[in-house]
CSV table of C-alpha atoms in Angstrom, one decimal:
chain,number,residue,atom,x,y,z
A,1,UNK,CA,21.9,19.1,12.6
A,2,UNK,CA,20.7,15.9,14.3
A,3,UNK,CA,17.3,16.1,14.0
A,4,UNK,CA,15.9,18.0,10.8
A,5,UNK,CA,12.8,19.9,11.0
A,6,UNK,CA,10.6,18.9,8.1
A,7,UNK,CA,6.7,20.1,9.8
A,8,UNK,CA,4.9,21.6,12.3
A,9,UNK,CA,1.4,22.8,13.0
A,10,UNK,CA,0.9,26.6,14.0
A,11,UNK,CA,-2.0,26.9,16.8
A,12,UNK,CA,-2.7,31.0,15.2
A,13,UNK,CA,-5.4,30.9,17.9
A,14,UNK,CA,-7.6,29.5,20.3
A,15,UNK,CA,-10.4,31.4,19.7
A,16,UNK,CA,-13.5,29.3,17.7
A,17,UNK,CA,-17.0,30.1,16.6
A,18,UNK,CA,-17.9,26.3,17.6
A,19,UNK,CA,-18.5,24.1,20.4
A,20,UNK,CA,-16.9,21.1,19.2
A,21,UNK,CA,-17.8,17.6,21.1
A,22,UNK,CA,-14.2,16.5,20.4
A,23,UNK,CA,-12.5,19.7,20.3
A,24,UNK,CA,-8.9,17.8,22.4
A,25,UNK,CA,-7.9,21.9,23.0
A,26,UNK,CA,-11.3,23.2,24.4
A,27,UNK,CA,-11.4,25.8,22.3
A,28,UNK,CA,-14.0,28.6,23.0
A,29,UNK,CA,-12.5,32.4,23.5
A,30,UNK,CA,-9.4,34.2,22.0
A,31,UNK,CA,-6.8,33.4,25.1
A,32,UNK,CA,-4.5,36.0,26.9
A,33,UNK,CA,-1.2,35.7,25.3
A,34,UNK,CA,-1.6,35.5,21.7
A,35,UNK,CA,1.4,36.1,19.9
A,36,UNK,CA,0.8,40.0,18.3
A,37,UNK,CA,1.3,40.0,14.4
A,38,UNK,CA,4.7,41.2,14.5
A,39,UNK,CA,5.9,38.0,17.3
A,40,UNK,CA,4.4,35.8,14.3
A,41,UNK,CA,6.1,37.3,11.2
A,42,UNK,CA,9.6,37.1,13.3
A,43,UNK,CA,8.4,33.7,14.1
A,44,UNK,CA,7.8,32.8,10.3
A,45,UNK,CA,11.6,33.8,9.8
A,46,UNK,CA,12.9,31.7,12.2
A,47,UNK,CA,10.5,28.6,10.7
A,48,UNK,CA,12.3,29.5,7.2
A,49,UNK,CA,15.9,29.4,9.2
A,50,UNK,CA,15.2,26.0,10.1
A,51,UNK,CA,14.6,25.0,7.0
A,52,UNK,CA,10.9,23.4,7.4
A,53,UNK,CA,9.4,22.3,4.6
A,54,UNK,CA,5.7,23.0,5.5
A,55,UNK,CA,3.7,24.4,8.3
A,56,UNK,CA,-0.2,23.6,8.6
A,57,UNK,CA,-2.1,26.9,10.3
A,58,UNK,CA,-4.8,25.4,12.4
A,59,UNK,CA,-6.7,26.9,16.1
A,60,UNK,CA,-9.5,27.4,16.9
A,61,UNK,CA,-10.3,28.8,14.0
A,62,UNK,CA,-7.7,30.7,12.1
A,63,UNK,CA,-9.7,32.7,9.8
A,64,UNK,CA,-10.7,34.4,13.2
A,65,UNK,CA,-7.5,35.9,13.4
A,66,UNK,CA,-7.4,39.0,11.3
A,67,UNK,CA,-3.8,38.7,10.4
A,68,UNK,CA,-3.7,35.1,8.8
A,69,UNK,CA,-3.1,35.8,5.3
A,70,UNK,CA,-0.3,37.9,6.2
A,71,UNK,CA,1.1,34.9,8.3
A,72,UNK,CA,0.9,32.8,5.7
A,73,UNK,CA,2.4,34.6,3.0
A,74,UNK,CA,5.2,35.5,4.7
A,75,UNK,CA,5.5,31.4,5.0
A,76,UNK,CA,5.2,31.0,1.5
A,77,UNK,CA,7.4,34.2,0.3
A,78,UNK,CA,10.1,31.9,2.1
A,79,UNK,CA,9.5,28.7,0.3
A,80,UNK,CA,7.8,27.2,2.8
A,81,UNK,CA,4.2,25.6,2.1
A,82,UNK,CA,1.7,26.7,4.1
A,83,UNK,CA,-1.8,24.8,4.9
A,84,UNK,CA,-5.1,25.4,6.5
A,85,UNK,CA,-6.7,23.5,8.6
A,86,UNK,CA,-10.7,24.8,9.5
A,87,UNK,CA,-13.8,24.6,10.2
A,88,UNK,CA,-15.2,26.3,6.7
A,89,UNK,CA,-17.8,28.2,8.4
A,90,UNK,CA,-16.3,31.6,7.3
A,91,UNK,CA,-15.0,30.1,4.1
A,92,UNK,CA,-16.7,31.6,1.0
A,93,UNK,CA,-15.5,33.4,-2.2
A,94,UNK,CA,-13.3,36.3,-1.0
A,95,UNK,CA,-11.9,34.4,1.7
A,96,UNK,CA,-10.8,31.6,-0.3
A,97,UNK,CA,-9.3,34.1,-3.1
A,98,UNK,CA,-7.8,35.6,-0.1
A,99,UNK,CA,-6.1,32.4,0.6
A,100,UNK,CA,-4.7,31.4,-2.8
A,101,UNK,CA,-3.3,35.3,-3.4
A,102,UNK,CA,-1.4,34.3,0.1
A,103,UNK,CA,0.2,31.2,-1.2
A,104,UNK,CA,-2.1,28.3,0.8
A,105,UNK,CA,-1.7,24.9,-1.2
A,106,UNK,CA,-4.0,22.8,1.0
A,107,UNK,CA,-7.3,23.8,2.5
A,108,UNK,CA,-8.3,21.3,4.7
A,109,UNK,CA,-12.0,21.2,6.1
A,110,UNK,CA,-12.9,19.3,9.6
A,111,UNK,CA,-16.1,17.1,8.6
A,112,UNK,CA,-17.2,14.6,11.4
A,113,UNK,CA,-20.1,12.9,9.6
A,114,UNK,CA,-23.0,13.0,7.5
A,115,UNK,CA,-25.1,15.9,7.7
A,116,UNK,CA,-27.0,15.3,10.8
A,117,UNK,CA,-24.1,13.5,12.7
A,118,UNK,CA,-21.9,16.7,12.1
A,119,UNK,CA,-24.2,19.4,12.9
A,120,UNK,CA,-24.3,17.2,15.9
A,121,UNK,CA,-21.1,17.4,16.9
A,122,UNK,CA,-20.1,21.3,15.5
A,123,UNK,CA,-22.9,23.5,14.8
A,124,UNK,CA,-26.3,23.4,12.9
A,125,UNK,CA,-26.3,24.1,9.1
A,126,UNK,CA,-22.3,23.7,8.9
A,127,UNK,CA,-22.3,20.7,6.7
A,128,UNK,CA,-23.9,22.7,4.1
A,129,UNK,CA,-20.8,25.1,4.2
A,130,UNK,CA,-18.3,22.7,4.8
A,131,UNK,CA,-19.4,20.8,1.1
A,132,UNK,CA,-19.8,24.2,0.0
A,133,UNK,CA,-16.3,25.5,0.8
A,134,UNK,CA,-14.9,22.2,-0.4
A,135,UNK,CA,-16.3,23.0,-4.1
A,136,UNK,CA,-15.1,26.3,-4.0
A,137,UNK,CA,-11.8,25.5,-2.7
A,138,UNK,CA,-11.3,22.9,-5.6
A,139,UNK,CA,-12.5,25.7,-8.3
A,140,UNK,CA,-9.9,28.0,-7.6
A,141,UNK,CA,-7.4,26.1,-7.7
A,142,UNK,CA,-6.6,25.5,-3.8
A,143,UNK,CA,-6.1,21.2,-3.1
A,144,UNK,CA,-9.3,20.2,-0.9
A,145,UNK,CA,-8.5,18.3,2.0
A,146,UNK,CA,-11.2,16.6,4.5
A,147,UNK,CA,-10.1,15.9,8.2
A,148,UNK,CA,-12.3,13.5,9.9
A,149,UNK,CA,-12.1,12.6,13.8
A,150,UNK,CA,-13.7,9.5,14.3
A,151,UNK,CA,-16.0,8.2,17.3
A,152,UNK,CA,-19.1,6.0,17.9
A,153,UNK,CA,-21.5,8.7,16.3
A,154,UNK,CA,-19.6,8.3,12.6
A,155,UNK,CA,-17.7,5.2,12.3
A,156,UNK,CA,-20.5,3.4,10.5
A,157,UNK,CA,-20.9,6.6,7.9
A,158,UNK,CA,-17.5,6.5,6.1
A,159,UNK,CA,-19.2,5.2,3.2
A,160,UNK,CA,-21.6,7.3,2.3
A,161,UNK,CA,-19.2,10.5,3.4
A,162,UNK,CA,-16.6,8.9,1.0
A,163,UNK,CA,-19.4,9.4,-1.9
A,164,UNK,CA,-20.2,13.1,-0.5
A,165,UNK,CA,-16.7,14.1,-0.3
A,166,UNK,CA,-16.0,11.9,-3.8
A,167,UNK,CA,-18.4,14.3,-5.3
A,168,UNK,CA,-17.0,17.9,-4.0
A,169,UNK,CA,-14.0,16.9,-5.5
A,170,UNK,CA,-11.8,16.2,-2.2
A,171,UNK,CA,-8.2,15.4,-3.3
A,172,UNK,CA,-7.0,14.0,0.3
A,173,UNK,CA,-9.2,12.4,3.3
A,174,UNK,CA,-7.2,12.4,6.5
A,175,UNK,CA,-9.0,9.8,9.3
A,176,UNK,CA,-7.8,10.3,13.1
A,177,UNK,CA,-9.5,8.7,16.1
A,178,UNK,CA,-10.9,10.9,18.6
A,179,UNK,CA,-8.9,10.9,22.0
A,180,UNK,CA,-10.4,11.5,25.0
A,181,UNK,CA,-8.3,15.2,25.9
A,182,UNK,CA,-10.0,18.5,26.2
A,183,UNK,CA,-13.9,18.1,25.4
A,184,UNK,CA,-14.2,14.7,24.5
A,185,UNK,CA,-13.4,13.3,27.5
A,186,UNK,CA,-16.9,14.0,28.3
A,187,UNK,CA,-18.5,12.3,26.0
A,188,UNK,CA,-17.5,8.6,26.9
A,189,UNK,CA,-20.3,6.9,25.4
A,190,UNK,CA,-19.4,8.1,22.0
A,191,UNK,CA,-15.3,6.5,22.6
A,192,UNK,CA,-14.1,4.0,20.1
A,193,UNK,CA,-13.1,0.6,21.0
A,194,UNK,CA,-9.6,-1.0,19.9
A,195,UNK,CA,-11.4,-3.5,17.7
A,196,UNK,CA,-12.8,-0.4,15.8
A,197,UNK,CA,-9.6,0.4,14.7
A,198,UNK,CA,-9.8,-2.7,12.1
A,199,UNK,CA,-12.6,-1.3,10.6
A,200,UNK,CA,-11.3,2.2,9.8
A,201,UNK,CA,-8.4,0.3,8.6
A,202,UNK,CA,-10.7,-2.0,6.3
A,203,UNK,CA,-12.4,0.9,4.8
A,204,UNK,CA,-9.3,2.9,3.5
A,205,UNK,CA,-7.8,-0.4,1.8
A,206,UNK,CA,-11.0,-0.5,0.0
A,207,UNK,CA,-10.8,2.8,-1.4
A,208,UNK,CA,-6.9,2.2,-2.9
A,209,UNK,CA,-8.1,2.1,-6.7
A,210,UNK,CA,-9.8,5.1,-5.9
A,211,UNK,CA,-8.1,8.8,-6.9
A,212,UNK,CA,-8.7,10.2,-3.4
A,213,UNK,CA,-6.0,9.7,-1.0
A,214,UNK,CA,-6.9,8.2,2.1
A,215,UNK,CA,-4.5,9.2,5.0
A,216,UNK,CA,-4.4,7.3,8.3
A,217,UNK,CA,-3.6,9.6,11.2
A,218,UNK,CA,-1.0,8.7,13.9
A,219,UNK,CA,-3.1,7.3,16.1
A,220,UNK,CA,-4.4,4.6,13.9
A,221,UNK,CA,-1.7,1.7,12.9
A,222,UNK,CA,0.6,0.7,12.8
A,223,UNK,CA,1.6,-2.7,11.2
A,224,UNK,CA,0.0,-4.9,8.8
A,225,UNK,CA,0.2,-5.7,5.2
A,226,UNK,CA,-3.5,-3.4,4.6
A,227,UNK,CA,-1.4,-0.3,6.5
A,228,UNK,CA,1.4,-0.7,4.1
A,229,UNK,CA,-0.7,-0.9,1.2
A,230,UNK,CA,-2.0,2.4,2.5
A,231,UNK,CA,0.9,4.3,3.3
A,232,UNK,CA,2.9,3.4,0.1
A,233,UNK,CA,0.2,4.8,-2.0
A,234,UNK,CA,0.7,8.1,0.0
A,235,UNK,CA,4.4,7.7,-0.2
A,236,UNK,CA,5.9,4.7,-1.5
A,237,UNK,CA,9.4,5.5,-0.5
A,238,UNK,CA,8.1,5.5,3.0
A,239,UNK,CA,5.8,3.2,3.7
A,240,UNK,CA,5.3,2.2,7.3
A,241,UNK,CA,5.3,3.5,10.4
A,242,UNK,CA,8.2,4.8,11.7
A,243,UNK,CA,7.6,6.0,15.4
A,244,UNK,CA,6.4,9.3,16.6
A,245,UNK,CA,7.6,12.5,14.7
A,246,UNK,CA,7.0,15.2,17.6
A,247,UNK,CA,10.2,17.0,18.2
A,248,UNK,CA,12.4,14.6,15.8
A,249,UNK,CA,11.4,16.2,12.6
A,250,UNK,CA,7.9,17.8,13.5
A,251,UNK,CA,7.1,20.5,15.8
A,252,UNK,CA,3.7,22.4,17.9
A,253,UNK,CA,3.4,26.0,18.5
A,254,UNK,CA,0.7,26.8,20.5
A,255,UNK,CA,-1.1,30.5,20.0
A,256,UNK,CA,1.0,32.0,22.8
A,257,UNK,CA,4.3,30.8,21.6
A,258,UNK,CA,5.0,27.7,23.7
A,259,UNK,CA,6.6,24.8,21.6
A,260,UNK,CA,5.9,21.5,21.7
A,261,UNK,CA,6.5,18.3,19.6
A,262,UNK,CA,2.9,18.0,19.2
A,263,UNK,CA,-0.3,20.9,19.7
A,264,UNK,CA,-2.0,18.0,21.1
A,265,UNK,CA,1.0,17.1,23.5
A,266,UNK,CA,-0.1,20.7,25.2
A,267,UNK,CA,0.5,19.7,29.0
A,268,UNK,CA,3.3,21.4,30.9
A,269,UNK,CA,5.7,18.6,30.6
A,270,UNK,CA,5.8,18.8,27.0
A,271,UNK,CA,6.2,22.6,26.2
A,272,UNK,CA,10.2,23.0,25.4
A,273,UNK,CA,10.1,26.7,25.6
A,274,UNK,CA,8.4,29.7,24.8
A,275,UNK,CA,9.7,32.1,21.3
A,276,UNK,CA,9.3,35.1,23.7
A,277,UNK,CA,12.1,33.6,25.8
A,278,UNK,CA,13.9,31.5,23.9
A,279,UNK,CA,14.2,31.2,19.5
A,280,UNK,CA,13.0,28.7,17.6
A,281,UNK,CA,16.0,27.9,16.2
A,282,UNK,CA,17.9,27.5,19.9
A,283,UNK,CA,14.8,25.4,20.9
A,284,UNK,CA,14.6,23.2,18.2
A,285,UNK,CA,18.7,22.7,18.0
A,286,UNK,CA,19.2,22.2,21.7
A,287,UNK,CA,20.8,19.3,23.1
A,288,UNK,CA,17.9,19.5,26.1
A,289,UNK,CA,14.8,19.8,24.4
A,290,UNK,CA,12.2,17.0,23.4
A,291,UNK,CA,14.2,14.7,25.4
A,292,UNK,CA,11.1,12.7,26.1
A,293,UNK,CA,10.9,11.3,22.2
A,294,UNK,CA,14.4,12.2,21.0
A,295,UNK,CA,16.1,9.7,23.8
A,296,UNK,CA,13.1,7.6,24.0
A,297,UNK,CA,13.5,3.8,24.2
A,298,UNK,CA,11.8,0.7,23.6
A,299,UNK,CA,12.7,-0.8,27.0
A,300,UNK,CA,10.6,2.1,28.5
A,301,UNK,CA,7.5,0.8,27.3
A,302,UNK,CA,5.3,-1.7,29.0
A,303,UNK,CA,3.2,-4.7,27.9
A,304,UNK,CA,3.7,-5.8,24.4
A,305,UNK,CA,5.2,-3.1,23.5
A,306,UNK,CA,8.2,-3.4,25.3
A,307,UNK,CA,8.8,-6.5,23.2
A,308,UNK,CA,7.1,-5.7,20.1
A,309,UNK,CA,9.3,-7.0,16.9
A,310,UNK,CA,8.7,-3.5,15.4
A,311,UNK,CA,11.2,-1.5,17.2
A,312,UNK,CA,10.8,1.7,15.5
A,313,UNK,CA,7.1,2.1,16.3
A,314,UNK,CA,7.8,2.8,20.0
A,315,UNK,CA,4.1,2.6,20.8
A,316,UNK,CA,2.8,4.4,18.1
A,317,UNK,CA,1.1,7.9,18.7
A,318,UNK,CA,2.2,9.0,22.0
A,319,UNK,CA,-0.5,11.2,22.3
A,320,UNK,CA,-2.6,8.2,22.0
A,321,UNK,CA,-1.1,6.8,25.2
A,322,UNK,CA,-0.6,9.4,27.1
A,323,UNK,CA,-4.4,10.3,26.3
A,324,UNK,CA,-5.8,6.6,27.3
A,325,UNK,CA,-3.7,5.5,29.7
A,326,UNK,CA,-2.1,8.5,31.3
A,327,UNK,CA,1.3,8.0,30.5
A,328,UNK,CA,3.6,8.0,27.3
A,329,UNK,CA,5.1,4.4,27.9
A,330,UNK,CA,1.8,2.5,28.3
A,331,UNK,CA,1.3,0.0,26.2
A,332,UNK,CA,-1.2,0.9,22.9
A,333,UNK,CA,-4.3,-1.6,23.1
A,334,UNK,CA,-5.5,0.1,19.8
A,335,UNK,CA,-2.6,-0.9,17.9
A,336,UNK,CA,-3.8,-3.3,15.0
A,337,UNK,CA,-0.8,-5.6,15.9
A,338,UNK,CA,-1.5,-6.0,19.2
A,339,UNK,CA,-4.8,-6.5,18.4
A,340,UNK,CA,-3.9,-9.3,16.1
A,341,UNK,CA,-1.2,-10.3,18.8
A,342,UNK,CA,-4.1,-11.2,21.5
A,343,UNK,CA,-5.9,-13.1,19.4
A,344,UNK,CA,-2.9,-15.3,19.0
A,345,UNK,CA,-2.2,-14.8,22.7
A,346,UNK,CA,-5.6,-16.3,23.5
A,347,UNK,CA,-5.2,-19.4,21.6
A,348,UNK,CA,-1.6,-20.3,23.0
A,349,UNK,CA,-3.5,-19.9,26.6
A,350,UNK,CA,-5.7,-23.0,25.9
A,351,UNK,CA,-2.5,-25.3,24.9
A,352,UNK,CA,-0.6,-26.9,28.0
A,353,UNK,CA,0.3,-30.0,25.6
A,354,UNK,CA,4.6,-29.8,25.9
A,355,UNK,CA,5.0,-31.4,21.9
A,356,UNK,CA,2.1,-29.4,20.8
A,357,UNK,CA,3.8,-26.0,22.5
A,358,UNK,CA,7.8,-26.7,21.2
A,359,UNK,CA,6.9,-27.8,18.0
A,360,UNK,CA,4.8,-24.9,17.4
A,361,UNK,CA,7.6,-22.6,18.9
A,362,UNK,CA,9.9,-23.8,16.2
A,363,UNK,CA,7.8,-23.9,13.3
A,364,UNK,CA,7.0,-20.2,14.1
A,365,UNK,CA,10.6,-19.5,14.9
A,366,UNK,CA,11.6,-20.6,11.1
A,367,UNK,CA,9.4,-18.8,9.3
A,368,UNK,CA,10.4,-15.5,11.5
A,369,UNK,CA,7.0,-14.8,13.6
A,370,UNK,CA,9.3,-14.1,16.2
A,371,UNK,CA,6.8,-12.3,18.6
A,372,UNK,CA,4.4,-15.6,18.7
A,373,UNK,CA,7.4,-17.5,19.1
A,374,UNK,CA,8.5,-16.0,22.5
A,375,UNK,CA,4.9,-16.1,23.2
A,376,UNK,CA,4.4,-19.8,23.1
A,377,UNK,CA,8.3,-20.4,24.5
A,378,UNK,CA,7.6,-18.2,27.4
A,379,UNK,CA,4.2,-20.7,28.1
A,380,UNK,CA,6.3,-23.7,27.7
A,381,UNK,CA,8.9,-22.1,31.0
A,382,UNK,CA,5.8,-21.3,32.7
A,383,UNK,CA,4.7,-24.6,32.6
A,384,UNK,CA,7.4,-25.8,33.7
A,385,UNK,CA,9.3,-27.2,30.6
A,386,UNK,CA,12.4,-25.5,30.8
A,387,UNK,CA,15.0,-27.0,28.6
A,388,UNK,CA,18.6,-25.6,27.7
A,389,UNK,CA,17.7,-26.0,24.0
A,390,UNK,CA,14.4,-24.2,24.5
A,391,UNK,CA,16.2,-21.2,26.4
A,392,UNK,CA,18.5,-21.1,23.7
A,393,UNK,CA,15.7,-20.9,21.2
A,394,UNK,CA,13.7,-17.9,23.4
A,395,UNK,CA,17.6,-15.8,23.5
A,396,UNK,CA,17.5,-16.1,19.9
A,397,UNK,CA,13.9,-15.0,19.3
A,398,UNK,CA,14.3,-11.9,21.8
A,399,UNK,CA,17.7,-10.9,19.7
A,400,UNK,CA,15.7,-11.0,16.3
A,401,UNK,CA,13.2,-9.1,18.5
A,402,UNK,CA,15.4,-6.2,19.2
A,403,UNK,CA,15.2,-7.0,23.0
A,404,UNK,CA,18.9,-7.2,23.6
A,405,UNK,CA,19.0,-6.9,27.6
A,406,UNK,CA,16.7,-9.8,27.8
A,407,UNK,CA,18.4,-11.7,25.2
A,408,UNK,CA,21.5,-11.0,27.5
A,409,UNK,CA,20.0,-12.2,30.3
A,410,UNK,CA,19.1,-15.5,29.1
A,411,UNK,CA,22.2,-16.4,27.7
A,412,UNK,CA,23.7,-15.7,31.2
A,413,UNK,CA,21.1,-18.0,32.5
A,414,UNK,CA,22.2,-21.0,29.7
A,415,UNK,CA,26.2,-20.7,30.6
A,416,UNK,CA,25.3,-20.7,34.2
A,417,UNK,CA,23.9,-24.2,33.7
A,418,UNK,CA,26.3,-25.0,30.5
A,419,UNK,CA,29.3,-23.1,31.2
A,420,UNK,CA,30.8,-24.5,27.3
A,421,UNK,CA,27.8,-23.8,25.1
A,422,UNK,CA,29.0,-21.9,23.0
A,423,UNK,CA,25.7,-20.6,20.7
A,424,UNK,CA,25.1,-19.1,24.3
A,425,UNK,CA,28.6,-17.4,24.3
A,426,UNK,CA,28.1,-16.1,21.3
A,427,UNK,CA,24.3,-15.2,21.6
A,428,UNK,CA,25.3,-13.1,24.9
A,429,UNK,CA,28.5,-11.6,22.8
A,430,UNK,CA,25.9,-10.4,20.2
A,431,UNK,CA,23.8,-9.0,23.4
A,432,UNK,CA,26.7,-7.3,24.5
A,433,UNK,CA,27.8,-5.6,21.0
A,434,UNK,CA,24.4,-4.4,20.0
A,435,UNK,CA,23.6,-2.7,23.4
A,436,UNK,CA,27.5,-0.8,22.8
A,437,UNK,CA,29.7,-3.3,25.2
A,438,UNK,CA,32.1,-3.5,22.1
A,439,UNK,CA,35.0,-5.3,23.6
A,440,UNK,CA,32.8,-7.2,26.0
A,441,UNK,CA,30.7,-8.6,23.4
A,442,UNK,CA,34.4,-9.3,21.5
A,443,UNK,CA,35.3,-11.3,24.0
A,444,UNK,CA,32.4,-13.6,24.3
A,445,UNK,CA,32.3,-14.2,20.4
A,446,UNK,CA,35.7,-15.1,20.6
A,447,UNK,CA,35.3,-17.4,24.0
A,448,UNK,CA,32.4,-19.2,21.8
A,449,UNK,CA,35.0,-20.1,19.1
A,450,UNK,CA,37.0,-22.6,22.3
A,451,UNK,CA,33.9,-23.9,23.8
A,452,UNK,CA,33.1,-27.9,23.7
A,453,UNK,CA,29.7,-27.6,22.6
A,454,UNK,CA,28.1,-26.2,19.7
A,455,UNK,CA,30.6,-24.7,17.6
A,456,UNK,CA,29.8,-24.4,14.0
A,457,UNK,CA,30.2,-22.2,11.0
A,458,UNK,CA,27.3,-20.4,12.4
A,459,UNK,CA,29.5,-19.5,15.6
A,460,UNK,CA,32.4,-18.0,13.4
A,461,UNK,CA,29.9,-16.2,10.9
A,462,UNK,CA,28.2,-14.1,13.5
A,463,UNK,CA,31.8,-13.1,15.1
A,464,UNK,CA,33.0,-12.5,11.4
A,465,UNK,CA,29.9,-10.2,10.8
A,466,UNK,CA,30.7,-8.0,13.9
A,467,UNK,CA,34.2,-7.4,12.8
A,468,UNK,CA,33.2,-6.4,9.3
A,469,UNK,CA,31.1,-4.2,11.1
A,470,UNK,CA,33.8,-2.9,13.0
A,471,UNK,CA,35.6,-2.6,9.8
A,472,UNK,CA,38.3,-4.7,10.9
A,473,UNK,CA,38.6,-7.0,8.0
A,474,UNK,CA,41.5,-8.2,8.4
A,475,UNK,CA,40.9,-10.1,11.6
A,476,UNK,CA,37.4,-10.9,10.3
A,477,UNK,CA,39.5,-12.9,7.0
A,478,UNK,CA,41.5,-14.8,9.8
A,479,UNK,CA,37.7,-15.5,11.7
A,480,UNK,CA,37.0,-16.7,8.2
A,481,UNK,CA,39.5,-18.6,7.6
A,482,UNK,CA,39.3,-20.5,11.4
A,483,UNK,CA,35.6,-21.4,9.7
A,484,UNK,CA,36.8,-23.8,7.3
A,485,UNK,CA,37.6,-26.4,9.5
A,486,UNK,CA,33.8,-26.6,10.4
A,487,UNK,CA,32.2,-29.7,9.0
A,488,UNK,CA,29.6,-27.2,7.7
A,489,UNK,CA,31.7,-24.8,6.8
A,490,UNK,CA,30.3,-25.6,2.9
A,491,UNK,CA,26.8,-24.3,3.9
A,492,UNK,CA,27.8,-21.4,4.9
A,493,UNK,CA,31.0,-20.5,2.4
A,494,UNK,CA,29.1,-18.3,0.3
A,495,UNK,CA,27.3,-15.9,2.9
A,496,UNK,CA,31.1,-15.1,4.3
A,497,UNK,CA,32.1,-14.8,0.8
A,498,UNK,CA,29.5,-12.6,-0.3
A,499,UNK,CA,29.5,-10.6,3.2
A,500,UNK,CA,33.5,-10.1,3.3
A,501,UNK,CA,33.2,-9.0,-1.4
A,502,UNK,CA,30.2,-6.4,0.4
A,503,UNK,CA,32.0,-5.3,2.9
A,504,UNK,CA,35.1,-4.2,0.7
A,505,UNK,CA,33.3,-3.1,-1.8
A,506,UNK,CA,32.0,-0.4,-0.2
């Protein structure tokens, strides 16, 4: 199975006893077409067949659906971890005991500020009910969790909220950005700006020594030392963002049986089918579903995201880009790396001296700060300071950034001016190889060995590495032997031997 389903969110009902100002799905009354108990239990069996590990039951307000304990128990009896996301208005002791009996592992309570703020956003007196519910959840041996949707009303209340949740015995606290969808589309004065992301991350980072686990939602991130630290506390083996999970290892199920990669992405274009017309197993395993994410390519993105050095990211949360910019391919201005890079861009914009720019480009490249190096080199070329050496470096930088098509184009431009440039031919060969044009790539890599300019052990080593990758050990050994004639072979000998030894050992 190419895509292993691990987790999902199941919107049991659209019915809700609150009218929250930031509700992304505008939940209110029960909608027509809600799955029957029979259909819901059958769906539980399909989730078992897919070997899903965990399912979060949400809404609307899931406790307004009378058969939620039966659904939860069917899941847990099947070995699936069942969690609940609730506004806690009805969460008294009998209901919590019912959740425990059904096998619910975690109950996540939505709390969006200190008392006055939370009640303004949700419902008067609901904050007190939430805190009381958290304490009862803890008392009865279920893990108490909190989910907070951050906006301009509550971003400065995080510290105060933390102390309240700590006193209530909260185990995990998830922070997520309020997005302009559903009811929140009409609350423009509550929107956050990109710079607020660092405020959220800084707060979470200060709590690392504390027992409570603070989880950054998918729309807060994605690459920085602090985020790495925060991720590592939750999962030491997966301490970095690996792209949107929708349709790749997570799924969303709507109240009427519609299936989507993520319950937040409920537009018709993202609905992959309905369980009344096609089994969930078929929907998940089909080669024709979730293509928007399963076939997502970095090259489809726009702006900085299209050239970003973090190739696994794919622009962060797809729904965030969809809601904020109107499409899933847009640049993510709320990415913390994007925010920091824009600061660098502002500094580079003020530099126009050739020597200073060139020195910085080569220094940044040597430090493997390729994104910044690309910015400076592009500025050099824009100013008309275009040398073969600078273009060679720019092609290398794009290769390291994973921008193979750009790397290919630049190396072709260099070869058009300097046909005997071994470094450019090698770079072109590697770019072609990385984009799946193996024989064309090998042609240019071999051709580089016969050129007059720039042939050294590095050129041989790159071809040697490609041949090892293709499991052509004998050809790789021949290239290694040819490299011995290079004046700088001694500098590369250890790498040749280590690579060959490692490949054969595997």
